[in-house]
Amino acid sequence: MAKAAPAEQLKLLELQGLDARLKSLAGRRKVLETDPRITDLTDALSVANGELGAAKVAVHDAEAELRRAEADVEQVASRIERDETRLNSGTGLSKDLVALQSDIASLNKRRSDLEDVELEILERLDTLRERQAAQQAIVDDIQGSFGSIRAELDEAIAEIAAEETVVRGQRAAFADTLEGGLLAVYEKTIAKRGVGAARLFHGKSEGSGMMLSPGDLAEVKAAAEDEIVFCPDSGVILVRSAEWN
C-alpha cells in the first residue's frame, strides 16, 4: 500500500485544482473550436459557392454562344457586302444580277434572324451576369461573416492558450514539490479516472458526490493517516483531514 504524509496528501487537492482548471480551459477551447456558427457558415458557403460556380458556367456558356452568333452575323454581313459589290458593278448577265438580288434579300432576312438571336442572347447574358453578381455578393457576405466570427473565435482561443501555458507552468512547478511516489499514484489515477484526488468531507466523497456506506467509511477512517486511500465509488484518491470528519 502506497503511503505519504497527510500534509503531502493535502497538496494533491491544490494539484487537482490546477488540473481542474486545465480541464475547464480545454472544455472551453473545444466549445470555441466546434462553434456551430462556423459549421453553419461553412455549409452555407459550400452551397453558395456551388451556386456561384453554376452561375459562372452559365455566363461562360452564354458568352460562347454570343461569340458564335456574332460570328454568324459577321459571316452573313460579309457575303451581303460581297454580293452588293458585284451587283453594283453591273457586270454579268441580267439573270445573274437578278439571282444576286434574290440572294441578297435572303441574306438580309438571314442576318435579321441572326441579329434577333444575338439580341436574345445578349438579354439572357445580362440576366445571367446579374444573377452571377448577386450570387457573388451572397458568397462575399458569408465570407465576411465567416472571417469576423473566425477572428473572434481565434482571439478567444489564443487567450485560452495563453492561460493554459500559465497554468501548465504552475502545475509543473507545484508537481515538483510533491513526493515522487505520491505524484506517481496521482498521475496514474487522474489518467484513468479523469480526476486524481478529492476530499472526504463529513463522510461524503467529493470524487463521487456520494456519502460513503458505513462499512466503507469505517474502513477509510481505520486506515493509517499516511496511507493513501481511494474512493470506493469513483476510484479517486480520498484526501482526509481530522477537521473534515
CSV table of N, CA, C and O in Angstrom, one decimal, residues 21-138:
chain,number,residue,atom,x,y,z
A,21,ARG,N,-8.6,23.3,-13.6
A,21,ARG,CA,-8.6,24.5,-14.4
A,21,ARG,C,-8.2,24.2,-15.8
A,21,ARG,O,-8.7,24.7,-16.8
A,22,LEU,N,-7.2,23.3,-16.0
A,22,LEU,CA,-6.7,22.9,-17.3
A,22,LEU,C,-7.8,22.2,-18.0
A,22,LEU,O,-8.0,22.4,-19.2
A,23,LYS,N,-8.6,21.3,-17.3
A,23,LYS,CA,-9.7,20.6,-17.9
A,23,LYS,C,-10.8,21.6,-18.4
A,23,LYS,O,-11.4,21.4,-19.5
A,24,SER,N,-11.0,22.6,-17.5
A,24,SER,CA,-12.1,23.6,-17.9
A,24,SER,C,-11.6,24.4,-19.1
A,24,SER,O,-12.5,24.6,-20.0
A,25,LEU,N,-10.4,24.7,-19.1
A,25,LEU,CA,-9.9,25.5,-20.3
A,25,LEU,C,-10.0,24.7,-21.6
A,25,LEU,O,-10.3,25.2,-22.6
A,26,ALA,N,-9.6,23.4,-21.4
A,26,ALA,CA,-9.7,22.5,-22.6
A,26,ALA,C,-11.2,22.4,-23.1
A,26,ALA,O,-11.4,22.4,-24.3
A,27,GLY,N,-12.1,22.4,-22.1
A,27,GLY,CA,-13.5,22.3,-22.5
A,27,GLY,C,-14.0,23.6,-23.2
A,27,GLY,O,-14.7,23.5,-24.2
A,28,ARG,N,-13.5,24.7,-22.7
A,28,ARG,CA,-13.9,26.0,-23.3
A,28,ARG,C,-13.3,26.1,-24.7
A,28,ARG,O,-13.9,26.6,-25.6
A,29,ARG,N,-12.0,25.6,-24.8
A,29,ARG,CA,-11.4,25.6,-26.2
A,29,ARG,C,-12.2,24.8,-27.1
A,29,ARG,O,-12.4,25.2,-28.3
A,30,LYS,N,-12.6,23.6,-26.7
A,30,LYS,CA,-13.4,22.7,-27.6
A,30,LYS,C,-14.7,23.3,-28.0
A,30,LYS,O,-15.1,23.2,-29.2
A,31,VAL,N,-15.4,24.0,-27.1
A,31,VAL,CA,-16.6,24.7,-27.4
A,31,VAL,C,-16.4,25.7,-28.5
A,31,VAL,O,-17.2,25.8,-29.4
A,32,LEU,N,-15.3,26.5,-28.3
A,32,LEU,CA,-15.0,27.5,-29.3
A,32,LEU,C,-14.6,26.9,-30.7
A,32,LEU,O,-15.0,27.4,-31.7
A,33,GLU,N,-13.8,25.8,-30.6
A,33,GLU,CA,-13.4,25.2,-31.9
A,33,GLU,C,-14.5,24.5,-32.6
A,33,GLU,O,-14.4,24.2,-33.8
A,34,THR,N,-15.6,24.1,-31.9
A,34,THR,CA,-16.7,23.5,-32.5
A,34,THR,C,-18.0,24.4,-32.6
A,34,THR,O,-19.1,23.9,-32.6
A,35,ASP,N,-17.7,25.7,-32.6
A,35,ASP,CA,-18.8,26.7,-32.6
A,35,ASP,C,-19.7,26.4,-33.8
A,35,ASP,O,-19.3,26.3,-34.9
A,36,PRO,N,-21.0,26.2,-33.5
A,36,PRO,CA,-21.9,25.8,-34.6
A,36,PRO,C,-22.1,26.9,-35.6
A,36,PRO,O,-22.4,26.6,-36.8
A,37,ARG,N,-21.7,28.1,-35.3
A,37,ARG,CA,-21.8,29.2,-36.3
A,37,ARG,C,-20.8,28.9,-37.5
A,37,ARG,O,-21.1,29.1,-38.6
A,38,ILE,N,-19.7,28.4,-37.1
A,38,ILE,CA,-18.7,28.1,-38.1
A,38,ILE,C,-19.2,27.0,-39.0
A,38,ILE,O,-19.0,27.0,-40.3
A,39,THR,N,-19.7,25.9,-38.4
A,39,THR,CA,-20.3,24.8,-39.2
A,39,THR,C,-21.4,25.3,-40.1
A,39,THR,O,-21.4,24.9,-41.3
A,40,ASP,N,-22.3,26.1,-39.6
A,40,ASP,CA,-23.4,26.6,-40.4
A,40,ASP,C,-22.9,27.4,-41.5
A,40,ASP,O,-23.4,27.3,-42.7
A,41,LEU,N,-22.0,28.3,-41.2
A,41,LEU,CA,-21.4,29.2,-42.3
A,41,LEU,C,-20.6,28.4,-43.3
A,41,LEU,O,-20.7,28.7,-44.5
A,42,THR,N,-19.9,27.4,-42.9
A,42,THR,CA,-19.2,26.5,-43.8
A,42,THR,C,-20.1,25.8,-44.8
A,42,THR,O,-19.9,25.8,-46.0
A,43,ASP,N,-21.2,25.3,-44.2
A,43,ASP,CA,-22.2,24.6,-45.0
A,43,ASP,C,-22.8,25.6,-46.0
A,43,ASP,O,-23.0,25.3,-47.2
A,44,ALA,N,-23.2,26.8,-45.5
A,44,ALA,CA,-23.8,27.8,-46.3
A,44,ALA,C,-22.9,28.3,-47.4
A,44,ALA,O,-23.3,28.5,-48.6
A,45,LEU,N,-21.6,28.4,-47.1
A,45,LEU,CA,-20.6,28.9,-48.1
A,45,LEU,C,-20.4,27.8,-49.1
A,45,LEU,O,-20.2,28.1,-50.3
A,46,SER,N,-20.4,26.5,-48.7
A,46,SER,CA,-20.3,25.5,-49.7
A,46,SER,C,-21.5,25.5,-50.7
A,46,SER,O,-21.2,25.4,-51.9
A,47,VAL,N,-22.7,25.7,-50.2
A,47,VAL,CA,-23.8,25.8,-51.1
A,47,VAL,C,-23.8,27.0,-52.0
A,47,VAL,O,-24.0,26.9,-53.2
A,48,ALA,N,-23.4,28.2,-51.4
A,48,ALA,CA,-23.3,29.4,-52.1
A,48,ALA,C,-22.3,29.3,-53.2
A,48,ALA,O,-22.4,29.8,-54.3
A,49,ASN,N,-21.1,28.7,-52.9
A,49,ASN,CA,-20.0,28.6,-53.9
A,49,ASN,C,-20.5,27.7,-55.0
A,49,ASN,O,-20.1,27.9,-56.2
A,50,GLY,N,-21.2,26.7,-54.7
A,50,GLY,CA,-21.7,25.8,-55.7
A,50,GLY,C,-22.7,26.5,-56.7
A,50,GLY,O,-22.6,26.3,-57.9
A,51,GLU,N,-23.5,27.3,-56.1
A,51,GLU,CA,-24.5,28.1,-56.9
A,51,GLU,C,-23.7,29.2,-57.7
A,51,GLU,O,-24.1,29.5,-58.9
A,52,LEU,N,-22.7,29.7,-57.1
A,52,LEU,CA,-21.9,30.7,-57.9
A,52,LEU,C,-21.1,30.1,-59.0
A,52,LEU,O,-21.1,30.6,-60.1
A,53,GLY,N,-20.6,28.9,-58.8
A,53,GLY,CA,-20.0,28.1,-59.8
A,53,GLY,C,-20.9,27.8,-61.0
A,53,GLY,O,-20.5,28.0,-62.2
A,54,ALA,N,-22.1,27.4,-60.7
A,54,ALA,CA,-23.1,27.2,-61.7
A,54,ALA,C,-23.5,28.4,-62.5
A,54,ALA,O,-23.6,28.4,-63.7
A,55,ALA,N,-23.5,29.6,-61.8
A,55,ALA,CA,-23.8,30.9,-62.4
A,55,ALA,C,-22.7,31.3,-63.4
A,55,ALA,O,-22.9,31.8,-64.5
A,56,LYS,N,-21.5,31.0,-62.9
A,56,LYS,CA,-20.3,31.4,-63.8
A,56,LYS,C,-20.3,30.5,-65.1
A,56,LYS,O,-20.0,31.0,-66.1
A,57,VAL,N,-20.6,29.2,-64.9
A,57,VAL,CA,-20.7,28.3,-66.1
A,57,VAL,C,-21.7,28.8,-67.0
A,57,VAL,O,-21.5,28.8,-68.3
A,58,ALA,N,-22.9,29.2,-66.5
A,58,ALA,CA,-24.0,29.7,-67.4
A,58,ALA,C,-23.6,30.9,-68.1
A,58,ALA,O,-23.9,31.1,-69.3
A,59,VAL,N,-22.9,31.8,-67.5
A,59,VAL,CA,-22.4,33.1,-68.1
A,59,VAL,C,-21.4,32.7,-69.2
A,59,VAL,O,-21.4,33.2,-70.3
A,60,HIS,N,-20.4,31.8,-68.8
A,60,HIS,CA,-19.4,31.4,-69.8
A,60,HIS,C,-20.0,30.8,-71.0
A,60,HIS,O,-19.6,31.1,-72.2
A,61,ASP,N,-21.0,29.9,-70.8
A,61,ASP,CA,-21.7,29.2,-72.0
A,61,ASP,C,-22.4,30.3,-72.8
A,61,ASP,O,-22.4,30.2,-74.1
A,62,ALA,N,-23.1,31.2,-72.2
A,62,ALA,CA,-23.8,32.3,-72.9
A,62,ALA,C,-22.9,33.2,-73.7
A,62,ALA,O,-23.2,33.6,-74.8
A,63,GLU,N,-21.7,33.5,-73.1
A,63,GLU,CA,-20.7,34.3,-73.8
A,63,GLU,C,-20.2,33.6,-75.0
A,63,GLU,O,-20.0,34.2,-76.1
A,64,ALA,N,-20.0,32.2,-74.9
A,64,ALA,CA,-19.5,31.5,-76.0
A,64,ALA,C,-20.6,31.4,-77.1
A,64,ALA,O,-20.3,31.5,-78.3
A,65,GLU,N,-21.8,31.3,-76.7
A,65,GLU,CA,-22.9,31.3,-77.6
A,65,GLU,C,-23.1,32.6,-78.3
A,65,GLU,O,-23.3,32.7,-79.6
A,66,LEU,N,-22.8,33.7,-77.6
A,66,LEU,CA,-22.9,35.1,-78.2
A,66,LEU,C,-21.8,35.2,-79.2
A,66,LEU,O,-22.0,35.8,-80.3
A,67,ARG,N,-20.6,34.7,-78.9
A,67,ARG,CA,-19.5,34.8,-79.9
A,67,ARG,C,-19.8,34.1,-81.2
A,67,ARG,O,-19.5,34.6,-82.3
A,68,ARG,N,-20.4,32.9,-81.1
A,68,ARG,CA,-20.8,32.2,-82.3
A,68,ARG,C,-21.9,32.9,-83.1
A,68,ARG,O,-21.8,33.0,-84.3
A,69,ALA,N,-22.8,33.5,-82.3
A,69,ALA,CA,-23.9,34.3,-83.0
A,69,ALA,C,-23.3,35.5,-83.7
A,69,ALA,O,-23.7,35.8,-84.9
A,70,GLU,N,-22.3,36.2,-83.1
A,70,GLU,CA,-21.7,37.4,-83.7
A,70,GLU,C,-20.9,36.9,-84.9
A,70,GLU,O,-20.9,37.7,-85.9
A,71,ALA,N,-20.3,35.8,-84.8
A,71,ALA,CA,-19.5,35.3,-86.0
A,71,ALA,C,-20.4,35.0,-87.2
A,71,ALA,O,-20.1,35.2,-88.3
A,72,ASP,N,-21.6,34.4,-86.8
A,72,ASP,CA,-22.6,34.1,-87.9
A,72,ASP,C,-23.1,35.4,-88.6
A,72,ASP,O,-23.2,35.4,-89.8
A,73,VAL,N,-23.4,36.4,-87.7
A,73,VAL,CA,-23.8,37.7,-88.3
A,73,VAL,C,-22.8,38.3,-89.2
A,73,VAL,O,-23.0,38.8,-90.3
A,74,GLU,N,-21.5,38.2,-88.7
A,74,GLU,CA,-20.4,38.8,-89.5
A,74,GLU,C,-20.2,38.1,-90.8
A,74,GLU,O,-19.9,38.7,-91.8
A,75,GLN,N,-20.4,36.8,-90.7
A,75,GLN,CA,-20.2,36.0,-92.0
A,75,GLN,C,-21.3,36.3,-93.0
A,75,GLN,O,-20.9,36.5,-94.2
A,76,VAL,N,-22.5,36.4,-92.5
A,76,VAL,CA,-23.6,36.8,-93.4
A,76,VAL,C,-23.4,38.2,-94.0
A,76,VAL,O,-23.6,38.5,-95.2
A,77,ALA,N,-23.0,39.1,-93.1
A,77,ALA,CA,-22.8,40.5,-93.5
A,77,ALA,C,-21.7,40.6,-94.6
A,77,ALA,O,-21.8,41.4,-95.5
A,78,SER,N,-20.7,39.8,-94.4
A,78,SER,CA,-19.6,39.8,-95.4
A,78,SER,C,-20.1,39.3,-96.8
A,78,SER,O,-19.7,39.9,-97.8
A,79,ARG,N,-20.9,38.3,-96.7
A,79,ARG,CA,-21.5,37.8,-98.0
A,79,ARG,C,-22.4,38.8,-98.7
A,79,ARG,O,-22.4,39.0,-99.9
A,80,ILE,N,-23.2,39.5,-97.8
A,80,ILE,CA,-24.0,40.6,-98.4
A,80,ILE,C,-23.2,41.7,-99.0
A,80,ILE,O,-23.5,42.2,-100.1
A,81,GLU,N,-22.1,42.1,-98.3
A,81,GLU,CA,-21.3,43.1,-98.8
A,81,GLU,C,-20.6,42.7,-100.1
A,81,GLU,O,-20.5,43.5,-101.1
A,82,ARG,N,-20.2,41.4,-100.2
A,82,ARG,CA,-19.6,40.9,-101.4
A,82,ARG,C,-20.6,40.9,-102.6
A,82,ARG,O,-20.3,41.3,-103.7
A,83,ASP,N,-21.8,40.4,-102.3
A,83,ASP,CA,-22.8,40.3,-103.4
A,83,ASP,C,-23.2,41.7,-103.8
A,83,ASP,O,-23.5,41.9,-105.0
A,84,GLU,N,-23.4,42.6,-102.9
A,84,GLU,CA,-23.8,44.0,-103.3
A,84,GLU,C,-22.7,44.7,-104.1
A,84,GLU,O,-23.0,45.4,-105.0
A,85,THR,N,-21.5,44.4,-103.8
A,85,THR,CA,-20.4,44.9,-104.7
A,85,THR,C,-20.5,44.4,-106.1
A,85,THR,O,-20.4,45.2,-107.1
A,86,ARG,N,-20.7,43.1,-106.2
A,86,ARG,CA,-20.9,42.5,-107.6
A,86,ARG,C,-22.1,43.1,-108.3
A,86,ARG,O,-22.1,43.4,-109.5
A,87,LEU,N,-23.2,43.3,-107.5
A,87,LEU,CA,-24.4,43.8,-108.1
A,87,LEU,C,-24.3,45.2,-108.5
A,87,LEU,O,-24.7,45.6,-109.6
A,88,ASN,N,-23.6,46.0,-107.7
A,88,ASN,CA,-23.4,47.4,-108.1
A,88,ASN,C,-22.4,47.6,-109.2
A,88,ASN,O,-22.4,48.7,-109.8
A,89,SER,N,-21.6,46.6,-109.5
A,89,SER,CA,-20.7,46.7,-110.6
A,89,SER,C,-21.4,46.7,-111.9
A,89,SER,O,-20.9,47.2,-112.9
A,90,GLY,N,-22.6,46.0,-111.9
A,90,GLY,CA,-23.4,46.0,-113.2
A,90,GLY,C,-22.8,45.0,-114.2
A,90,GLY,O,-23.4,44.9,-115.3
A,91,THR,N,-21.8,44.3,-113.9
A,91,THR,CA,-21.2,43.3,-114.8
A,91,THR,C,-22.0,42.0,-114.7
A,91,THR,O,-22.4,41.6,-113.6
A,92,GLY,N,-22.0,41.2,-115.8
A,92,GLY,CA,-22.7,39.9,-115.7
A,92,GLY,C,-24.0,39.9,-116.4
A,92,GLY,O,-24.6,41.0,-116.8
A,93,LEU,N,-24.5,38.7,-116.6
A,93,LEU,CA,-25.8,38.6,-117.3
A,93,LEU,C,-26.9,39.1,-116.4
A,93,LEU,O,-26.8,39.1,-115.1
A,94,SER,N,-28.0,39.5,-117.0
A,94,SER,CA,-29.1,40.0,-116.2
A,94,SER,C,-29.7,39.0,-115.3
A,94,SER,O,-30.1,39.3,-114.2
A,95,LYS,N,-29.8,37.7,-115.7
A,95,LYS,CA,-30.3,36.7,-114.9
A,95,LYS,C,-29.4,36.5,-113.6
A,95,LYS,O,-29.9,36.2,-112.5
A,96,ASP,N,-28.1,36.7,-113.8
A,96,ASP,CA,-27.2,36.5,-112.7
A,96,ASP,C,-27.4,37.7,-111.7
A,96,ASP,O,-27.3,37.5,-110.5
A,97,LEU,N,-27.7,38.9,-112.3
A,97,LEU,CA,-27.9,40.0,-111.4
A,97,LEU,C,-29.2,39.9,-110.6
A,97,LEU,O,-29.3,40.2,-109.4
A,98,VAL,N,-30.2,39.3,-111.3
A,98,VAL,CA,-31.5,39.0,-110.6
A,98,VAL,C,-31.3,38.0,-109.5
A,98,VAL,O,-31.8,38.1,-108.4
A,99,ALA,N,-30.4,37.0,-109.8
A,99,ALA,CA,-30.1,36.0,-108.8
A,99,ALA,C,-29.4,36.6,-107.6
A,99,ALA,O,-29.7,36.2,-106.4
A,100,LEU,N,-28.5,37.5,-107.9
A,100,LEU,CA,-27.8,38.2,-106.8
A,100,LEU,C,-28.7,39.0,-105.9
A,100,LEU,O,-28.6,39.0,-104.7
A,101,GLN,N,-29.7,39.7,-106.6
A,101,GLN,CA,-30.7,40.4,-105.8
A,101,GLN,C,-31.5,39.5,-104.9
A,101,GLN,O,-31.8,39.9,-103.7
A,102,SER,N,-31.9,38.4,-105.4
A,102,SER,CA,-32.6,37.4,-104.6
A,102,SER,C,-31.8,36.9,-103.4
A,102,SER,O,-32.3,36.7,-102.3
A,103,ASP,N,-30.5,36.6,-103.8
A,103,ASP,CA,-29.6,36.1,-102.7
A,103,ASP,C,-29.4,37.1,-101.6
A,103,ASP,O,-29.4,36.8,-100.4
A,104,ILE,N,-29.3,38.4,-102.1
A,104,ILE,CA,-29.0,39.5,-101.1
A,104,ILE,C,-30.3,39.6,-100.2
A,104,ILE,O,-30.2,39.8,-99.0
A,105,ALA,N,-31.5,39.5,-100.8
A,105,ALA,CA,-32.7,39.6,-100.0
A,105,ALA,C,-32.8,38.5,-98.9
A,105,ALA,O,-33.1,38.7,-97.8
A,106,SER,N,-32.4,37.3,-99.4
A,106,SER,CA,-32.4,36.1,-98.5
A,106,SER,C,-31.4,36.3,-97.4
A,106,SER,O,-31.6,36.0,-96.2
A,107,LEU,N,-30.2,36.8,-97.8
A,107,LEU,CA,-29.1,37.0,-96.8
A,107,LEU,C,-29.5,38.1,-95.7
A,107,LEU,O,-29.2,38.0,-94.6
A,108,ASN,N,-30.2,39.1,-96.2
A,108,ASN,CA,-30.7,40.2,-95.3
A,108,ASN,C,-31.7,39.6,-94.3
A,108,ASN,O,-31.7,40.0,-93.1
A,109,LYS,N,-32.6,38.7,-94.8
A,109,LYS,CA,-33.5,38.1,-93.9
A,109,LYS,C,-32.8,37.2,-92.9
A,109,LYS,O,-33.1,37.2,-91.7
A,110,ARG,N,-31.8,36.5,-93.4
A,110,ARG,CA,-31.0,35.6,-92.5
A,110,ARG,C,-30.2,36.5,-91.5
A,110,ARG,O,-30.2,36.1,-90.3
A,111,ARG,N,-29.7,37.6,-91.9
A,111,ARG,CA,-29.0,38.5,-91.0
A,111,ARG,C,-29.9,39.0,-89.9
A,111,ARG,O,-29.6,39.1,-88.8
A,112,SER,N,-31.1,39.4,-90.3
A,112,SER,CA,-32.1,39.9,-89.4
A,112,SER,C,-32.5,38.8,-88.3
A,112,SER,O,-32.5,39.1,-87.1
A,113,ASP,N,-32.6,37.6,-88.8
A,113,ASP,CA,-32.9,36.5,-87.9
A,113,ASP,C,-31.8,36.3,-86.9
A,113,ASP,O,-32.0,36.1,-85.7
A,114,LEU,N,-30.6,36.3,-87.5
A,114,LEU,CA,-29.4,36.1,-86.6
A,114,LEU,C,-29.2,37.2,-85.6
A,114,LEU,O,-28.8,37.0,-84.5
A,115,GLU,N,-29.5,38.4,-86.0
A,115,GLU,CA,-29.4,39.6,-85.1
A,115,GLU,C,-30.4,39.5,-84.0
A,115,GLU,O,-30.2,39.9,-82.9
A,116,ASP,N,-31.6,38.9,-84.4
A,116,ASP,CA,-32.6,38.7,-83.3
A,116,ASP,C,-32.1,37.7,-82.3
A,116,ASP,O,-32.3,37.8,-81.1
A,117,VAL,N,-31.5,36.6,-82.8
A,117,VAL,CA,-30.9,35.6,-81.9
A,117,VAL,C,-29.8,36.2,-81.0
A,117,VAL,O,-29.7,36.0,-79.8
A,118,GLU,N,-29.0,37.1,-81.7
A,118,GLU,CA,-27.9,37.7,-81.0
A,118,GLU,C,-28.5,38.6,-79.9
A,118,GLU,O,-27.9,38.6,-78.7
A,119,LEU,N,-29.5,39.3,-80.2
A,119,LEU,CA,-30.2,40.2,-79.2
A,119,LEU,C,-30.7,39.4,-78.0
A,119,LEU,O,-30.6,39.8,-76.8
A,120,GLU,N,-31.3,38.3,-78.3
A,120,GLU,CA,-31.9,37.4,-77.3
A,120,GLU,C,-30.8,36.9,-76.4
A,120,GLU,O,-31.0,36.8,-75.1
A,121,ILE,N,-29.7,36.5,-77.0
A,121,ILE,CA,-28.5,36.0,-76.2
A,121,ILE,C,-28.0,37.1,-75.3
A,121,ILE,O,-27.7,36.9,-74.1
A,122,LEU,N,-27.9,38.3,-75.9
A,122,LEU,CA,-27.4,39.5,-75.1
A,122,LEU,C,-28.3,39.7,-73.9
A,122,LEU,O,-27.8,40.0,-72.8
A,123,GLU,N,-29.6,39.7,-74.1
A,123,GLU,CA,-30.5,39.9,-73.0
A,123,GLU,C,-30.4,38.8,-71.9
A,123,GLU,O,-30.4,39.1,-70.7
A,124,ARG,N,-30.3,37.6,-72.4
A,124,ARG,CA,-30.2,36.5,-71.5
A,124,ARG,C,-28.8,36.6,-70.7
A,124,ARG,O,-28.7,36.3,-69.5
A,125,LEU,N,-27.8,37.0,-71.4
A,125,LEU,CA,-26.5,37.1,-70.8
A,125,LEU,C,-26.5,38.2,-69.7
A,125,LEU,O,-25.9,38.0,-68.7
A,126,ASP,N,-27.2,39.3,-70.0
A,126,ASP,CA,-27.3,40.4,-69.0
A,126,ASP,C,-28.0,39.8,-67.7
A,126,ASP,O,-27.5,40.1,-66.6
A,127,THR,N,-29.0,39.0,-67.9
A,127,THR,CA,-29.7,38.4,-66.7
A,127,THR,C,-28.8,37.5,-66.0
A,127,THR,O,-28.7,37.5,-64.8
A,128,LEU,N,-28.0,36.7,-66.8
A,128,LEU,CA,-27.1,35.7,-66.1
A,128,LEU,C,-26.0,36.4,-65.4
A,128,LEU,O,-25.6,36.0,-64.3
A,129,ARG,N,-25.5,37.5,-66.0
A,129,ARG,CA,-24.5,38.3,-65.3
A,129,ARG,C,-25.0,38.9,-64.0
A,129,ARG,O,-24.2,39.0,-63.0
A,130,GLU,N,-26.2,39.4,-64.0
A,130,GLU,CA,-26.8,39.9,-62.8
A,130,GLU,C,-27.0,38.9,-61.8
A,130,GLU,O,-26.7,39.1,-60.6
A,131,ARG,N,-27.4,37.7,-62.2
A,131,ARG,CA,-27.5,36.5,-61.3
A,131,ARG,C,-26.2,36.2,-60.7
A,131,ARG,O,-26.1,35.9,-59.5
A,132,GLN,N,-25.1,36.2,-61.5
A,132,GLN,CA,-23.8,35.8,-61.0
A,132,GLN,C,-23.3,36.9,-60.0
A,132,GLN,O,-22.8,36.5,-59.0
A,133,ALA,N,-23.6,38.2,-60.3
A,133,ALA,CA,-23.2,39.2,-59.4
A,133,ALA,C,-23.9,39.1,-58.1
A,133,ALA,O,-23.3,39.3,-57.0
A,134,ALA,N,-25.2,38.8,-58.1
A,134,ALA,CA,-26.0,38.6,-56.9
A,134,ALA,C,-25.5,37.5,-56.1
A,134,ALA,O,-25.3,37.5,-54.8
A,135,GLN,N,-25.1,36.4,-56.8
A,135,GLN,CA,-24.6,35.2,-56.0
A,135,GLN,C,-23.2,35.5,-55.5
A,135,GLN,O,-22.9,35.0,-54.4
A,136,GLN,N,-22.4,36.3,-56.2
A,136,GLN,CA,-21.1,36.6,-55.7
A,136,GLN,C,-21.2,37.5,-54.4
A,136,GLN,O,-20.5,37.3,-53.5
A,137,ALA,N,-22.3,38.3,-54.4
A,137,ALA,CA,-22.5,39.2,-53.2
A,137,ALA,C,-22.9,38.3,-52.0
A,137,ALA,O,-22.5,38.6,-50.9
A,138,ILE,N,-23.6,37.2,-52.3
A,138,ILE,CA,-24.0,36.3,-51.2
A,138,ILE,C,-22.8,35.6,-50.7
A,138,ILE,O,-22.6,35.5,-49.4
